Amino acid sequence: MIMLRFEIICKDFSMFLCCLLCLLIGFSKRANSVNFLAPSCENVTYSPNTTNSPFRTNLNFLLSTLSSNASRTNGFYNSTALGRGNDPSNTIYGLFLCRGDLSVDVCQQCVASASKRIIQECPNQKGAIVWYDECLLRYSNQYIFSRGDALVRLRLSNVQNVTESDAARFTSLLENLMDKIQNRAANDLSGKKFAVEEANFSAFQTLYTLAQCTPDLSTVDCDSCLSNAISVLPTCCRNRVGGRVLYPSCNIRYELYRFYNNSVAPAPAPPPSPPPPPLPPVPTTSSSKGSSRTIIAIVVPVAVSILLLLVGFIFLIRRSRKRYDAIVEATDASQFSTPESLQYSLSLIQAITNNFSAENKIGEGGFGHVYKGTLQNGQEIAVKRLSRSSMQGLEEFKNEILLVANLQHRNLVRLLGFCFEGEEKLLIYEFVPNKSLDCFLFDPEKQHMLDWSRRYKIIAGIARGLLYLHEDSRLKIIHRDLKASNILLDRDMNPKIADFGMARLFGADQSAATTKTIAGTYGYMSPEYAMHGHFSTKSDVFSFGVLVLEIVTGKKNSSFYQSDGAQDLLSHCWKNWRDGTPLALLDPILGNSSARNEVIQSIHIGLLCVQEDVDERPNMASVVLMLSSRSATMPTPDQPAFFARSKTESFPREFQFDASTSNSMPASVNETTVTELYPR
Ligand SMILES: *[C@@H]1O[C@H](CO)[C@@H](O)[C@H](O)[C@H]1NC(C)=O
Ligand SMILES: *[C@@H]1O[C@H](CO)[C@@H](O)[C@H](O)[C@H]1NC(C)=O
Ligand SMILES: *[C@@H]1O[C@H](CO)[C@@H](O)[C@H](O)[C@H]1NC(C)=O
Ligand SMILES: *[C@@H]1O[C@H](CO)[C@@H](O)[C@H](O)[C@H]1NC(C)=O
Ligand SMILES: *[C@@H]1O[C@H](CO)[C@@H](O)[C@H](O)[C@H]1NC(C)=O
Ligand SMILES: *[C@@H]1O[C@H](CO)[C@@H](O)[C@H](O)[C@H]1NC(C)=O
Ligand SMILES: *[C@@H]1O[C@H](CO)[C@@H](O)[C@H](O)[C@H]1NC(C)=O
């Protein structure tokens, strides 16, 4: 039937081309209307449930303000509707965010649809979000501006899988692109906090990625929101050809087709995929009527079948592109809103660790042994069994746990909960499958598993995690014992910082910037901390610098011997830097195939961080910025602190540990692990 109509309409080739064009335009037109994804309604409802209740009246006002302003902004607008008669219980906060590549028209259209839809989907709620392909609209009776909200998320995964043979390469390419756009979006100073990036996956396939935050977030909040979103990808979208994670404050997406506006793509546009088949040659008008008829008789059916195939193909592709598994879920962050929800029963932990059996033991640290277990829901956990027990009161402890548990970042080991029963004191952490960084870095058998690009990613990951600890909007946390054995590696060898927040849990003085308890680890301590007990975020920066130099050289600072007279790693690095031979420092196992610039840049950053003058050391925000923009100009490092100029001159070991507080800081000297955090 369709065939028949085509034979009638497509009498000649100009008509045929016209048909083709119309069909293609028809397809792309359809893709232009806005596309609803999902709602998320809060459970709190308002009353009375009528269209003229004060809350509803105010909400209508807010929504109309938002949609009318959609034509006048560059994709983001926030607004507050004060309760009538200054009744704060009816005040509503609202915002919308349009995808960064869209024109004002599309944004306006989306916000208009969304403000109708949000009332339909959540007719009676005090807070709601609707997600579209093109925009997000949100209102709440709570203040929602300038904060990275991660209480709910929507995740979508394309039902199609990458072929098995391509899976590893696909994941690695995706990871690379995600790292890039996370950096670029968080540091986007254009006022949009938006980034897209693409890369060739195969000769025919290009991977497209996008990241965006609401522009009212700070760089750190945007970075950590995106970081959370990216860490969800392995759960929702492993090996899927497309996926999205959408939080109220940020979102990421990747596809094997171009889903964002061409004009914002940074790289020159690659050939479109799928490539259109070549069109049949158009006969010239000079040919006789008769011969042209025969040509038409032969070519038209062929062309029509090609056209039908093409249309069918496009249709199938479009359909498969649109098939997603969508899940709106409350996130872990919202589950952990009460101290009670963090509490695990001793009997449960005993059951899943075989009563702390030797087979379940996976390590021991400064605070006690660590055991592995698996919860009923399949989640693997690591249980730290604290060896000494003098701690602060249970209520205080619970509050501190809540604070530390709410620190969520891809590059931090997550604290899931605790168990305090009788003599047992347990901390429950997420399980991180690979061992700590030192097990790879300093082990001749395993060193080769960390090639340069992996090491560079580890450096960047640690920097991000540390930045989050230092500049998270609620707490300012100084780790105080950053070292290779406190960096755990996940399944994909991404770094996660462990053992932060311990001092807070152990009731150490949280406000003093000076402490008599010198309790870091030999080789990583900054001179001012080791000698005078002064600590600050810059003492962490120093430890980070040592760690970077260890990662580049594959050598341990604390047990360093070199024939060139240098007695510690820092002097060795400094000498080579000064002599213009920084590449000689590179771990020989990496050969010289590595990216020269990245190596030199890392050594440069490492040396900046270990400078003796505290003020000269960069803060972590600058470090992250230096790592993300290769072209950034960096200051010249000064000579590093040689506080351990010779073995005999180094401070005595007893000094590292103050006996008066040892009851609350259990550990052998070598393993001493104390972390400090205090409110800003
Ligand atoms: C909200 O309601 C849903 C469904 O009724 C329920 O599953 C969820 O636990 C509720 N959330 C809260 C925070 O009460
Ligand atoms: C409120 O009204 C809407 C429609 O006006 C209805 O769908 C909804 O069930 C009502 N909610 C309650 C809690 O009565
Ligand atoms: C835009 O928002 C402001 C306040 O947020 C409001 O006063 C103004 O009326 C809105 N613009 C339009 C065109 O409605
Ligand atoms: C928009 O958000 C900022 C905080 O990012 C806030 O200071 C401002 O008052 C908000 N504007 C309106 C109209 O609510
Ligand atoms: C794509 O971007 C260009 C330039 O910014 C704009 O003119 C065009 O309308 C955009 N297209 C869509 C669909 O938003
Ligand atoms: C993709 O892989 C997942 C898990 O490996 C499987 O459950 C799913 O059915 C696969 N989808 C398709 C379309 O093959
Ligand atoms: C993808 O490959 C094409 C040629 O095959 C090249 O022109 C283009 O620059 C490549 N794009 C990227 C982002 O590497």
PDB file of N, CA, C and O in Angstrom, residues 551-582:
ATOM      1  N   ILE A 551      54.020   8.537  43.511  1.00  0.00           N
ATOM      2  CA  ILE A 551      53.296   7.908  42.408  1.00  0.00           C
ATOM      3  C   ILE A 551      54.102   8.024  41.114  1.00  0.00           C
ATOM      4  O   ILE A 551      54.181   7.088  40.327  1.00  0.00           O
ATOM      5  N   VAL A 552      54.739   9.183  40.907  1.00  0.00           N
ATOM      6  CA  VAL A 552      55.526   9.374  39.689  1.00  0.00           C
ATOM      7  C   VAL A 552      56.769   8.489  39.708  1.00  0.00           C
ATOM      8  O   VAL A 552      57.090   7.833  38.718  1.00  0.00           O
ATOM      9  N   THR A 553      57.464   8.460  40.853  1.00  0.00           N
ATOM     10  CA  THR A 553      58.744   7.746  40.886  1.00  0.00           C
ATOM     11  C   THR A 553      58.605   6.272  41.224  1.00  0.00           C
ATOM     12  O   THR A 553      59.517   5.499  40.978  1.00  0.00           O
ATOM     13  N   GLY A 554      57.471   5.891  41.835  1.00  0.00           N
ATOM     14  CA  GLY A 554      57.322   4.514  42.281  1.00  0.00           C
ATOM     15  C   GLY A 554      58.212   4.207  43.477  1.00  0.00           C
ATOM     16  O   GLY A 554      58.506   3.050  43.752  1.00  0.00           O
ATOM     17  N   LYS A 555      58.677   5.253  44.171  1.00  0.00           N
ATOM     18  CA  LYS A 555      59.568   5.050  45.323  1.00  0.00           C
ATOM     19  C   LYS A 555      58.926   5.599  46.586  1.00  0.00           C
ATOM     20  O   LYS A 555      58.239   6.604  46.564  1.00  0.00           O
ATOM     21  N   LYS A 556      59.215   4.915  47.684  1.00  0.00           N
ATOM     22  CA  LYS A 556      58.650   5.291  48.967  1.00  0.00           C
ATOM     23  C   LYS A 556      59.500   6.389  49.592  1.00  0.00           C
ATOM     24  O   LYS A 556      60.710   6.258  49.667  1.00  0.00           O
ATOM     25  N   ASN A 557      58.874   7.435  50.071  1.00  0.00           N
ATOM     26  CA  ASN A 557      59.648   8.511  50.695  1.00  0.00           C
ATOM     27  C   ASN A 557      60.301   8.055  51.985  1.00  0.00           C
ATOM     28  O   ASN A 557      61.435   8.404  52.288  1.00  0.00           O
ATOM     29  N   SER A 558      59.608   7.229  52.756  1.00  0.00           N
ATOM     30  CA  SER A 558      60.101   6.893  54.088  1.00  0.00           C
ATOM     31  C   SER A 558      61.263   5.913  54.070  1.00  0.00           C
ATOM     32  O   SER A 558      61.983   5.793  55.041  1.00  0.00           O
ATOM     33  N   SER A 559      61.447   5.197  52.993  1.00  0.00           N
ATOM     34  CA  SER A 559      62.598   4.292  52.944  1.00  0.00           C
ATOM     35  C   SER A 559      63.325   4.532  51.637  1.00  0.00           C
ATOM     36  O   SER A 559      63.315   3.713  50.737  1.00  0.00           O
ATOM     37  N   PHE A 560      63.946   5.703  51.550  1.00  0.00           N
ATOM     38  CA  PHE A 560      64.532   6.107  50.292  1.00  0.00           C
ATOM     39  C   PHE A 560      66.046   6.137  50.392  1.00  0.00           C
ATOM     40  O   PHE A 560      66.619   6.743  51.287  1.00  0.00           O
ATOM     41  N   TYR A 561      66.687   5.435  49.481  1.00  0.00           N
ATOM     42  CA  TYR A 561      68.142   5.492  49.425  1.00  0.00           C
ATOM     43  C   TYR A 561      68.542   5.710  47.989  1.00  0.00           C
ATOM     44  O   TYR A 561      68.001   5.092  47.081  1.00  0.00           O
ATOM     45  N   GLN A 562      69.462   6.595  47.781  1.00  0.00           N
ATOM     46  CA  GLN A 562      69.864   6.866  46.407  1.00  0.00           C
ATOM     47  C   GLN A 562      71.359   7.100  46.394  1.00  0.00           C
ATOM     48  O   GLN A 562      71.912   7.697  47.319  1.00  0.00           O
ATOM     49  N   SER A 563      71.998   6.670  45.335  1.00  0.00           N
ATOM     50  CA  SER A 563      73.450   6.785  45.284  1.00  0.00           C
ATOM     51  C   SER A 563      73.911   8.231  45.055  1.00  0.00           C
ATOM     52  O   SER A 563      75.056   8.556  45.306  1.00  0.00           O
ATOM     53  N   ASP A 564      72.998   9.093  44.600  1.00  0.00           N
ATOM     54  CA  ASP A 564      73.456  10.441  44.241  1.00  0.00           C
ATOM     55  C   ASP A 564      73.624  11.382  45.440  1.00  0.00           C
ATOM     56  O   ASP A 564      73.778  12.581  45.281  1.00  0.00           O
ATOM     57  N   GLY A 565      73.569  10.830  46.626  1.00  0.00           N
ATOM     58  CA  GLY A 565      73.786  11.668  47.799  1.00  0.00           C
ATOM     59  C   GLY A 565      72.498  12.187  48.391  1.00  0.00           C
ATOM     60  O   GLY A 565      72.476  12.611  49.539  1.00  0.00           O
ATOM     61  N   ALA A 566      71.435  12.171  47.618  1.00  0.00           N
ATOM     62  CA  ALA A 566      70.153  12.607  48.154  1.00  0.00           C
ATOM     63  C   ALA A 566      69.690  11.567  49.160  1.00  0.00           C
ATOM     64  O   ALA A 566      69.773  10.380  48.900  1.00  0.00           O
ATOM     65  N   GLN A 567      69.234  12.055  50.296  1.00  0.00           N
ATOM     66  CA  GLN A 567      68.865  11.090  51.316  1.00  0.00           C
ATOM     67  C   GLN A 567      67.369  10.941  51.469  1.00  0.00           C
ATOM     68  O   GLN A 567      66.897  10.143  52.251  1.00  0.00           O
ATOM     69  N   ASP A 568      66.629  11.735  50.772  1.00  0.00           N
ATOM     70  CA  ASP A 568      65.195  11.516  50.798  1.00  0.00           C
ATOM     71  C   ASP A 568      64.620  11.819  49.416  1.00  0.00           C
ATOM     72  O   ASP A 568      65.256  12.479  48.590  1.00  0.00           O
ATOM     73  N   LEU A 569      63.438  11.342  49.206  1.00  0.00           N
ATOM     74  CA  LEU A 569      62.816  11.438  47.892  1.00  0.00           C
ATOM     75  C   LEU A 569      62.665  12.894  47.459  1.00  0.00           C
ATOM     76  O   LEU A 569      62.876  13.237  46.300  1.00  0.00           O
ATOM     77  N   LEU A 570      62.308  13.763  48.400  1.00  0.00           N
ATOM     78  CA  LEU A 570      62.046  15.145  48.032  1.00  0.00           C
ATOM     79  C   LEU A 570      63.306  15.833  47.519  1.00  0.00           C
ATOM     80  O   LEU A 570      63.284  16.512  46.499  1.00  0.00           O
ATOM     81  N   SER A 571      64.438  15.604  48.207  1.00  0.00           N
ATOM     82  CA  SER A 571      65.691  16.212  47.742  1.00  0.00           C
ATOM     83  C   SER A 571      66.074  15.649  46.376  1.00  0.00           C
ATOM     84  O   SER A 571      66.543  16.383  45.496  1.00  0.00           O
ATOM     85  N   HIS A 572      65.868  14.368  46.218  1.00  0.00           N
ATOM     86  CA  HIS A 572      66.180  13.710  44.954  1.00  0.00           C
ATOM     87  C   HIS A 572      65.372  14.351  43.821  1.00  0.00           C
ATOM     88  O   HIS A 572      65.920  14.687  42.761  1.00  0.00           O
ATOM     89  N   CYS A 573      64.075  14.538  44.051  1.00  0.00           N
ATOM     90  CA  CYS A 573      63.216  15.137  43.029  1.00  0.00           C
ATOM     91  C   CYS A 573      63.640  16.575  42.761  1.00  0.00           C
ATOM     92  O   CYS A 573      63.709  17.009  41.613  1.00  0.00           O
ATOM     93  N   TRP A 574      63.918  17.285  43.829  1.00  0.00           N
ATOM     94  CA  TRP A 574      64.298  18.690  43.692  1.00  0.00           C
ATOM     95  C   TRP A 574      65.576  18.818  42.863  1.00  0.00           C
ATOM     96  O   TRP A 574      65.665  19.642  41.962  1.00  0.00           O
ATOM     97  N   LYS A 575      66.577  17.955  43.153  1.00  0.00           N
ATOM     98  CA  LYS A 575      67.844  18.010  42.404  1.00  0.00           C
ATOM     99  C   LYS A 575      67.608  17.807  40.919  1.00  0.00           C
ATOM    100  O   LYS A 575      68.122  18.548  40.087  1.00  0.00           O
ATOM    101  N   ASN A 576      66.815  16.797  40.606  1.00  0.00           N
ATOM    102  CA  ASN A 576      66.571  16.523  39.189  1.00  0.00           C
ATOM    103  C   ASN A 576      65.791  17.645  38.520  1.00  0.00           C
ATOM    104  O   ASN A 576      66.001  17.951  37.356  1.00  0.00           O
ATOM    105  N   TRP A 577      64.882  18.232  39.269  1.00  0.00           N
ATOM    106  CA  TRP A 577      64.089  19.342  38.730  1.00  0.00           C
ATOM    107  C   TRP A 577      65.013  20.529  38.442  1.00  0.00           C
ATOM    108  O   TRP A 577      64.974  21.120  37.371  1.00  0.00           O
ATOM    109  N   ARG A 578      65.864  20.859  39.409  1.00  0.00           N
ATOM    110  CA  ARG A 578      66.770  21.996  39.299  1.00  0.00           C
ATOM    111  C   ARG A 578      67.752  21.766  38.145  1.00  0.00           C
ATOM    112  O   ARG A 578      68.094  22.681  37.411  1.00  0.00           O
ATOM    113  N   ASP A 579      68.179  20.506  37.990  1.00  0.00           N
ATOM    114  CA  ASP A 579      69.143  20.192  36.938  1.00  0.00           C
ATOM    115  C   ASP A 579      68.491  19.999  35.580  1.00  0.00           C
ATOM    116  O   ASP A 579      69.163  19.621  34.616  1.00  0.00           O
ATOM    117  N   GLY A 580      67.177  20.188  35.523  1.00  0.00           N
ATOM    118  CA  GLY A 580      66.484  20.075  34.235  1.00  0.00           C
ATOM    119  C   GLY A 580      66.347  18.645  33.737  1.00  0.00           C
ATOM    120  O   GLY A 580      66.253  18.417  32.536  1.00  0.00           O
ATOM    121  N   THR A 581      66.366  17.686  34.647  1.00  0.00           N
ATOM    122  CA  THR A 581      66.207  16.288  34.227  1.00  0.00           C
ATOM    123  C   THR A 581      65.014  15.638  34.920  1.00  0.00           C
ATOM    124  O   THR A 581      65.137  14.539  35.473  1.00  0.00           O
ATOM    125  N   PRO A 582      63.861  16.305  34.883  1.00  0.00           N
ATOM    126  CA  PRO A 582      62.724  15.741  35.633  1.00  0.00           C
ATOM    127  C   PRO A 582      62.296  14.362  35.134  1.00  0.00           C
ATOM    128  O   PRO A 582      61.851  13.535  35.923  1.00  0.00           O
TER     129      PRO A 582
END
